[in-house]
Short mmCIF file of N, CA and C in Angstrom, two decimals:
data_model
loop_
_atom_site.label_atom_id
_atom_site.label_comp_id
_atom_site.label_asym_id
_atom_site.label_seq_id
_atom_site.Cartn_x
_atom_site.Cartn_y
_atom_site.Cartn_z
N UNK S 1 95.71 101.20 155.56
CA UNK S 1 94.50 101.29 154.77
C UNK S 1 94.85 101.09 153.30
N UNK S 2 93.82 100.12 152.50
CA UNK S 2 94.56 100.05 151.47
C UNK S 2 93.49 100.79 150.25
N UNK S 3 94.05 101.24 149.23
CA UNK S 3 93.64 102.18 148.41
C UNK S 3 93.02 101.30 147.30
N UNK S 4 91.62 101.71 146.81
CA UNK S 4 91.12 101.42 145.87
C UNK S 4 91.35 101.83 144.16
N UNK S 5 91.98 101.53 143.79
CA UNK S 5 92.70 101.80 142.22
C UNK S 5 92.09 100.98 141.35
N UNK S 6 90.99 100.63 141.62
CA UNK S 6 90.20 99.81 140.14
C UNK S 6 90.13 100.72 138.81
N UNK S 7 89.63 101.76 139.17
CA UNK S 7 88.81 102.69 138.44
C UNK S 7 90.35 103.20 137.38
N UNK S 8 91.16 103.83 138.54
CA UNK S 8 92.73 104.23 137.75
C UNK S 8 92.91 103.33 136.73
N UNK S 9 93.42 102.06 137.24
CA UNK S 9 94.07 101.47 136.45
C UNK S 9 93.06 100.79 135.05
N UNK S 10 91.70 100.67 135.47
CA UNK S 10 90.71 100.52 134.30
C UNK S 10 90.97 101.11 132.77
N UNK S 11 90.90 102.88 133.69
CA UNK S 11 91.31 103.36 132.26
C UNK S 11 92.25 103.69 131.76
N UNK S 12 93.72 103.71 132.86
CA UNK S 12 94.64 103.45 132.06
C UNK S 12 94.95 102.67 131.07
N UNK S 13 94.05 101.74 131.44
CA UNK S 13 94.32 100.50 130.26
C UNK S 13 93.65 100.30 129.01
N UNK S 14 92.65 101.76 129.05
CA UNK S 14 92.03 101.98 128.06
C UNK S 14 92.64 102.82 127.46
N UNK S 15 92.74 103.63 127.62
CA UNK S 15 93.74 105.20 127.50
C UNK S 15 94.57 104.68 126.62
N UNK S 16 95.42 103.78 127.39
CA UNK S 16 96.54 103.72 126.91
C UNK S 16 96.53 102.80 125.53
N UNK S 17 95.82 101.97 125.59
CA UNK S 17 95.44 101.63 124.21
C UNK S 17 95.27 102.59 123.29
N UNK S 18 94.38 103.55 123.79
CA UNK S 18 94.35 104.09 122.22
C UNK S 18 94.85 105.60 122.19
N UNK S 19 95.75 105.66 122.67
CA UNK S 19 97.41 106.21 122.82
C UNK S 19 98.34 105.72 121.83
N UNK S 20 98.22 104.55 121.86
CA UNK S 20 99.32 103.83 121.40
C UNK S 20 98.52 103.49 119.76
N UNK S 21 97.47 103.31 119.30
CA UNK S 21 96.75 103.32 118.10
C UNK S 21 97.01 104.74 117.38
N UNK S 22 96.53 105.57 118.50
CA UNK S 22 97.28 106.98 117.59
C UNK S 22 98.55 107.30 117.23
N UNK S 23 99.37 106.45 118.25
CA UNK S 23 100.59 106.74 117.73
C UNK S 23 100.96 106.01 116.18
N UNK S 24 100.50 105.10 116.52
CA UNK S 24 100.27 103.85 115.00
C UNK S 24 99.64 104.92 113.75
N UNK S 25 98.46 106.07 114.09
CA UNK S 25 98.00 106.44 113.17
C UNK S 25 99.10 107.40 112.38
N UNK S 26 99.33 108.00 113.72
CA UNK S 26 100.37 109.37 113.31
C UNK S 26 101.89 108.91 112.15
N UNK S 27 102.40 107.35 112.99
CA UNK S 27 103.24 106.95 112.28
C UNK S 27 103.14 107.08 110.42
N UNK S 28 102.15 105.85 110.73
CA UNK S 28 101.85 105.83 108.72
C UNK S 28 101.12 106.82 108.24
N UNK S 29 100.40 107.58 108.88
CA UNK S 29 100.53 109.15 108.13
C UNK S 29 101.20 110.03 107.89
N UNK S 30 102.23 109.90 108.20
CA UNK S 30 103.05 110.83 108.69
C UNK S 30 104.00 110.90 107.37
N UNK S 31 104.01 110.56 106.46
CA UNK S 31 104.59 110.97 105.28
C UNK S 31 103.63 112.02 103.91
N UNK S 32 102.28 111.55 104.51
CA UNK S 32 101.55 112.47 103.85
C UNK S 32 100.86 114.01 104.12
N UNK S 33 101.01 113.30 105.74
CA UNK S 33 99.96 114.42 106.52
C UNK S 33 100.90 114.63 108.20
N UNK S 34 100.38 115.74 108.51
CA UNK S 34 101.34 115.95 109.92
C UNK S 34 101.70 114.52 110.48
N UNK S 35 102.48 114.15 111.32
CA UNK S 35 102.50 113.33 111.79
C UNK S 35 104.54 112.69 111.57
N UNK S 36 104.35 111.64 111.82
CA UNK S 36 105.94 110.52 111.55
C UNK S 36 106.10 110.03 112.48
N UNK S 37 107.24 109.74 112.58
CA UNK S 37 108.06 108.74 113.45
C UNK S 37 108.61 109.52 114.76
N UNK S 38 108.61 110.66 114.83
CA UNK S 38 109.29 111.37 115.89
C UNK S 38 107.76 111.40 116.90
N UNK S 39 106.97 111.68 116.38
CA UNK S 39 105.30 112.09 117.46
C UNK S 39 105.18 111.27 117.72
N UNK S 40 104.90 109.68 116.91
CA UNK S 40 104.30 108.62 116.95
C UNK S 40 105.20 107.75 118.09
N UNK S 41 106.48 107.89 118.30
CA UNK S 41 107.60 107.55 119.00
C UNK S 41 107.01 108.11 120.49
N UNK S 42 106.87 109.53 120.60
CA UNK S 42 106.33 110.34 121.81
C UNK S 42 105.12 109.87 122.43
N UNK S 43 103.85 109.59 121.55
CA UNK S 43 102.92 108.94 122.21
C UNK S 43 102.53 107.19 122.19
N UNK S 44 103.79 106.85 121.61
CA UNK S 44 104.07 105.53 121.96
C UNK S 44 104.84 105.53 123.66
N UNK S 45 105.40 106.18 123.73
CA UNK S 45 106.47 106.46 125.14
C UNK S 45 105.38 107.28 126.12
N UNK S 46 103.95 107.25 125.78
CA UNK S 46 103.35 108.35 126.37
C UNK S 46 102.19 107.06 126.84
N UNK S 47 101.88 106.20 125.82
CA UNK S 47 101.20 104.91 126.59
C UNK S 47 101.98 104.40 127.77
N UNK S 48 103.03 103.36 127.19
CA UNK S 48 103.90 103.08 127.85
C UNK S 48 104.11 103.32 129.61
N UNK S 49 104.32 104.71 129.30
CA UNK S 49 104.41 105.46 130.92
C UNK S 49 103.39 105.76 131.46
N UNK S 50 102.44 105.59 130.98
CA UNK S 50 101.28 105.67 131.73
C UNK S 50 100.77 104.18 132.36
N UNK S 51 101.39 103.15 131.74
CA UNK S 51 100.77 102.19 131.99
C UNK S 51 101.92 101.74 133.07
N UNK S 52 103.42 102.29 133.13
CA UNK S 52 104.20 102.23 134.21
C UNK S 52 103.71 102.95 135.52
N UNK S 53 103.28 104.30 135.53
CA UNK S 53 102.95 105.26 136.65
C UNK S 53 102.19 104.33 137.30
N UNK S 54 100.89 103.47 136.64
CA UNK S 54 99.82 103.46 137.06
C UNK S 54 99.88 102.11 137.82
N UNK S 55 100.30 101.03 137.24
CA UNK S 55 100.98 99.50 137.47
C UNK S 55 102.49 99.43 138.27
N UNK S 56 103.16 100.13 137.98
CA UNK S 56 104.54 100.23 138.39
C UNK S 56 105.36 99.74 137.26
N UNK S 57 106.63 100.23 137.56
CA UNK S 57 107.80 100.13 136.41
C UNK S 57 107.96 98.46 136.07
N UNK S 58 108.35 97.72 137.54
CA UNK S 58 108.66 95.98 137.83
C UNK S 58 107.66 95.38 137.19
N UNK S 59 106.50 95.62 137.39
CA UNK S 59 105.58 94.73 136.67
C UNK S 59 104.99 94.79 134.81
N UNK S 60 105.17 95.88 134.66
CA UNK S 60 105.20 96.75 133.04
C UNK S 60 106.79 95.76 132.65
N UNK S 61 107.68 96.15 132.96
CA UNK S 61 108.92 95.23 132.64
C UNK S 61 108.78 93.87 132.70
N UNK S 62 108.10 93.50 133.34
CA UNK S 62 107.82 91.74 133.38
C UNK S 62 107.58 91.23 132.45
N UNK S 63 106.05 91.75 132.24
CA UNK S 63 105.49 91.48 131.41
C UNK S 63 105.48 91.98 129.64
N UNK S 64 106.42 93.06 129.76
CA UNK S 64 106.86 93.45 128.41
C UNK S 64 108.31 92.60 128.14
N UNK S 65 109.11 92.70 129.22
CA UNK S 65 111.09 92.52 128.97
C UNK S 65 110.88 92.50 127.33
N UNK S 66 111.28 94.07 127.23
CA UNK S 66 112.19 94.53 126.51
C UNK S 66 113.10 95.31 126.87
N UNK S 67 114.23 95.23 126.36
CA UNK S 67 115.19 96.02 126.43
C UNK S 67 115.14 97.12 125.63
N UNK S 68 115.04 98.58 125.77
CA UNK S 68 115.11 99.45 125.26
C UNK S 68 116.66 100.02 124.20
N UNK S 69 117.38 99.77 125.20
CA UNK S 69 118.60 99.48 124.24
C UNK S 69 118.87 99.05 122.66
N UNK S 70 118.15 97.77 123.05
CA UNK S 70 118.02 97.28 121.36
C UNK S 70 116.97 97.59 120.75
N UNK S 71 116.01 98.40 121.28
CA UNK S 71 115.41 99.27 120.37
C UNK S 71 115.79 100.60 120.09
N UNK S 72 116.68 100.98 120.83
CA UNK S 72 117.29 102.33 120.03
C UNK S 72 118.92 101.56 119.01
N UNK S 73 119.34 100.49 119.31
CA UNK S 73 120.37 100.19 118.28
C UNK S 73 119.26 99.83 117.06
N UNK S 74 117.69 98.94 116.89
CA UNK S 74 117.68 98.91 115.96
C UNK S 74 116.93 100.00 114.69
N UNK S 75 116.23 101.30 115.81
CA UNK S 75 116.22 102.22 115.30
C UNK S 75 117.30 103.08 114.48
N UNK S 76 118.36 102.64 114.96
CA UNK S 76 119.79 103.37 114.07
C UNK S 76 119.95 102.88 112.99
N UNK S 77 119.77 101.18 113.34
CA UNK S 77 120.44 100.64 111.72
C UNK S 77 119.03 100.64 110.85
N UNK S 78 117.77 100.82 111.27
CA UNK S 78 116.70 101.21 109.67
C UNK S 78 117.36 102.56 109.11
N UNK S 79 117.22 103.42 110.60
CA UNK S 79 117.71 105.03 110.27
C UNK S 79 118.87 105.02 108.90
N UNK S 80 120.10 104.76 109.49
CA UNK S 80 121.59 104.49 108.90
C UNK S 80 121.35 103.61 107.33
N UNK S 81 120.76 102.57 107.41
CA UNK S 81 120.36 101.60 106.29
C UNK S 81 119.68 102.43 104.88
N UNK S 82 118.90 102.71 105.63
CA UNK S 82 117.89 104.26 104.46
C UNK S 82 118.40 105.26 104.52
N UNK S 83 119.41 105.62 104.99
CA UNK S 83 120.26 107.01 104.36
C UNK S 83 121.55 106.29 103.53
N UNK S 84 121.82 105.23 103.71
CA UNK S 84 122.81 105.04 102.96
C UNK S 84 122.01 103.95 101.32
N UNK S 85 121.28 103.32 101.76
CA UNK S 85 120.64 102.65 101.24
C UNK S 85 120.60 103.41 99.21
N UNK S 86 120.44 104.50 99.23
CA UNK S 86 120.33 105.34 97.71
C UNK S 86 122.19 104.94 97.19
N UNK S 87 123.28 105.01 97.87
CA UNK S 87 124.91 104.37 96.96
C UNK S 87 124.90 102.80 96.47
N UNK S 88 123.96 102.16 97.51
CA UNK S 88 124.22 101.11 97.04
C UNK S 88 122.93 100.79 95.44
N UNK S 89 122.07 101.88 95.19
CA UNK S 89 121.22 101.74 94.19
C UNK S 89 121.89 102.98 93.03
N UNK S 90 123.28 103.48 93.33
CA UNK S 90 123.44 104.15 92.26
C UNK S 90 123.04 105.52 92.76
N UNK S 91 122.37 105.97 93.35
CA UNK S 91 122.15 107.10 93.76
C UNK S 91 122.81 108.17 94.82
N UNK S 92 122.03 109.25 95.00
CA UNK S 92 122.87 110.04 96.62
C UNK S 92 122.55 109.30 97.33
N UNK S 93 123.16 110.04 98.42
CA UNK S 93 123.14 109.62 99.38
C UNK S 93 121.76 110.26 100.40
N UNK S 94 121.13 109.16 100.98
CA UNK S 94 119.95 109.62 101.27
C UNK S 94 118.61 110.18 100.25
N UNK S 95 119.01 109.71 98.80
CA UNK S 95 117.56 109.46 98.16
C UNK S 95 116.35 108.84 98.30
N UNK S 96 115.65 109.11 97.90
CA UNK S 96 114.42 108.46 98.57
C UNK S 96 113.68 107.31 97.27
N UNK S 97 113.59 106.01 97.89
CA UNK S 97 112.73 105.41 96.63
C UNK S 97 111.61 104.70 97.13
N UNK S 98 110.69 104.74 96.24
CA UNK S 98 108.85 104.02 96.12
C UNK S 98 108.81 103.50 95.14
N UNK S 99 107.96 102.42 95.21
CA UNK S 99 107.17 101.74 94.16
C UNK S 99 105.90 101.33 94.47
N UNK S 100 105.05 101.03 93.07
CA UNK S 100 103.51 100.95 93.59
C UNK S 100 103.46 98.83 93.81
N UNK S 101 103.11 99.15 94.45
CA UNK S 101 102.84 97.08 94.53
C UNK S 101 101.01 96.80 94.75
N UNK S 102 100.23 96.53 93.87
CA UNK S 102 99.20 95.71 93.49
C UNK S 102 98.76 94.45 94.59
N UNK S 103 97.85 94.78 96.03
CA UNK S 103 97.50 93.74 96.68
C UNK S 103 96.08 93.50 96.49
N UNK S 104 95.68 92.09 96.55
CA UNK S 104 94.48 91.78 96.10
C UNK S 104 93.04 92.10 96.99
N UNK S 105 93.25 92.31 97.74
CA UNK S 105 92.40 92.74 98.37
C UNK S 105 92.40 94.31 98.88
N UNK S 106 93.52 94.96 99.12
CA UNK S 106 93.70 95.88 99.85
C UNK S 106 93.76 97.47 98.67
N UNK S 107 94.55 96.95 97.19
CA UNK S 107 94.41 97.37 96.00
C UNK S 107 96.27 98.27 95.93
N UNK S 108 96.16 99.09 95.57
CA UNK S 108 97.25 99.71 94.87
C UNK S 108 97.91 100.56 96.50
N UNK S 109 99.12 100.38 96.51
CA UNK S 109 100.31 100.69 97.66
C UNK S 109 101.52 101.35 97.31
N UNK S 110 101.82 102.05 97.94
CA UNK S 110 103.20 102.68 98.11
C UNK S 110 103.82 102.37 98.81
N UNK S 111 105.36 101.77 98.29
CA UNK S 111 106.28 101.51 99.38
C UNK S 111 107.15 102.29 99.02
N UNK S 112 107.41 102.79 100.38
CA UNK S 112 108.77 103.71 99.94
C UNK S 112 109.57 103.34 100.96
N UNK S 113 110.95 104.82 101.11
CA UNK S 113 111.54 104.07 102.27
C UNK S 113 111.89 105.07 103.27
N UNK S 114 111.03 106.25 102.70
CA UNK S 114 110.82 107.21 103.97
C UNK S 114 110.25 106.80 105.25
N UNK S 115 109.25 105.69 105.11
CA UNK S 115 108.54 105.07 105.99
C UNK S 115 109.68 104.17 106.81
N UNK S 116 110.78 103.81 106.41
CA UNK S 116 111.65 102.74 106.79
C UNK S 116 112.19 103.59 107.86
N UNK S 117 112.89 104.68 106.86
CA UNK S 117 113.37 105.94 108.01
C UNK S 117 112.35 106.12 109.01
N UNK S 118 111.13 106.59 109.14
CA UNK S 118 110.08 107.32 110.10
C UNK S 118 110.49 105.99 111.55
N UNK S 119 110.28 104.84 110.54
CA UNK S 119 110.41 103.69 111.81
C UNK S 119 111.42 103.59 112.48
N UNK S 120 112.65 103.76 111.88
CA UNK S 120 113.89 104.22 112.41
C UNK S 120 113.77 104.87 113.99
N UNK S 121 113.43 106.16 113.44
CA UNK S 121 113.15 107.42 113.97
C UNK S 121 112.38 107.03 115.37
N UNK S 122 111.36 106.31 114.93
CA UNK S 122 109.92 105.88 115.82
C UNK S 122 110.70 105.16 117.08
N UNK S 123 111.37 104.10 116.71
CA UNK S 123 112.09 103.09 117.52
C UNK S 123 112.92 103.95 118.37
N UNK S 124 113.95 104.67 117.75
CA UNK S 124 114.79 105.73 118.33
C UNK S 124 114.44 106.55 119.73
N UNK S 125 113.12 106.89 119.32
CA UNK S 125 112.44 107.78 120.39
C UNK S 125 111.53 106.95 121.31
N UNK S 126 111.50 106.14 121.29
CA UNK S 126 110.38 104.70 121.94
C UNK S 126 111.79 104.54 123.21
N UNK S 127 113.00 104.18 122.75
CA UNK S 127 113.92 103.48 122.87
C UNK S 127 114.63 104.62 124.05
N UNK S 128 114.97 105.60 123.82
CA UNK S 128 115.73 106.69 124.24
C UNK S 128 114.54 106.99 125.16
N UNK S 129 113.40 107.49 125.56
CA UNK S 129 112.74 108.13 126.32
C UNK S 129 112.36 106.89 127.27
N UNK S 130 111.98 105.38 126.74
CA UNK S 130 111.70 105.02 127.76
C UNK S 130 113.36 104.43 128.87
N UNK S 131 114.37 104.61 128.56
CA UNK S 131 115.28 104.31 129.13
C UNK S 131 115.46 105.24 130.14
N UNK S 132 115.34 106.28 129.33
CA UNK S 132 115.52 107.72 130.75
C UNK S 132 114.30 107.21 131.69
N UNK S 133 113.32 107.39 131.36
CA UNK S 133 112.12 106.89 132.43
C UNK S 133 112.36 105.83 133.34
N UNK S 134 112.81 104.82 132.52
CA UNK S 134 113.05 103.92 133.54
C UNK S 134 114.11 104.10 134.63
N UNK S 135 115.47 104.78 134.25
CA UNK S 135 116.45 104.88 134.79
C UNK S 135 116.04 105.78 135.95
N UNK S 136 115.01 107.17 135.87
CA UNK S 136 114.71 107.95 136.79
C UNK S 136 113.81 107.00 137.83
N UNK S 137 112.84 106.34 137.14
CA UNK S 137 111.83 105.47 137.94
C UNK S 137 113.04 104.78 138.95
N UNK S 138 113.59 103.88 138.74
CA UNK S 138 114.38 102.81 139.61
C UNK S 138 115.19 103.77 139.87
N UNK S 139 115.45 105.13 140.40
CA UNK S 139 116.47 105.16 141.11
C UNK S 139 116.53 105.85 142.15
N UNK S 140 115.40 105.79 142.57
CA UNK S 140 114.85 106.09 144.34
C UNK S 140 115.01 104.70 145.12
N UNK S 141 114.96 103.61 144.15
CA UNK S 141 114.91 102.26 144.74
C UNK S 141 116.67 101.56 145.06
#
């Protein structure tokens, strides 16, 4: 007998969209207001697996192939880059720098490089949780 999963997988695919938008929100807020790269990482890995449970691991991998791996190596080197990043400007180690940059439409911005770090961070935990997942998923198989 075969099982009707329209409805499941419908809104997984809604869900999980805007799962993954919040995680986006939490990210770039996350220097002002609760939030960063560590949560935003969690409910990025929280779409993700939902859209594995629901589809299966093989086909989520198909159609994504990424390697998680090189998203936790390149979470290290933003991480590593912005903590070292303040010796090569004269500074400590792990200082933090911003500047305002003027866009024409969008108006006055902060770049800093806490945000560089958060992404770091973000990737790190994207990278590391979905590997365990996967590794537990495939290994009944």
């Amino acid at each position: 007998m075969k099982t009707n999963e329209l409805i499941l997988k419908t809104l997984a695919g809604i869900i999980s969209t805007f799962i993954f938008l919040l995680s986006l929100y939490l990210y770039f807020g996350g220097h002002f207001a609760p939030g960063g790269g560590f949560v935003g990482g969690l409910l990025c890995t929280m779409a993700l697996s939902l859209l594995m449970f629901t589809y299966g691991i093989n086909k989520i991998n198909s159609i994504l192939k990424i390697n998680y791996i090189y998203v936790i190596a390149l979470g290290l080197v933003f991480s590593i880059f912005t903590a070292i990043s303040g010796i090569f400007f004269g500074k400590n180690f792990f200082k933090h720098h911003f500047t305002h940059i003027h866009f024409p439409l969008i108006g006055e911005v902060e770049l800093h490089t806490a945000a560089l770090f958060d992404l770091g961070v973000y990737f790190v935990v994207v990278g590391v949780l979905m590997t365990i997942i996967i590794s537990f998923g495939k290994d009944g198989k």
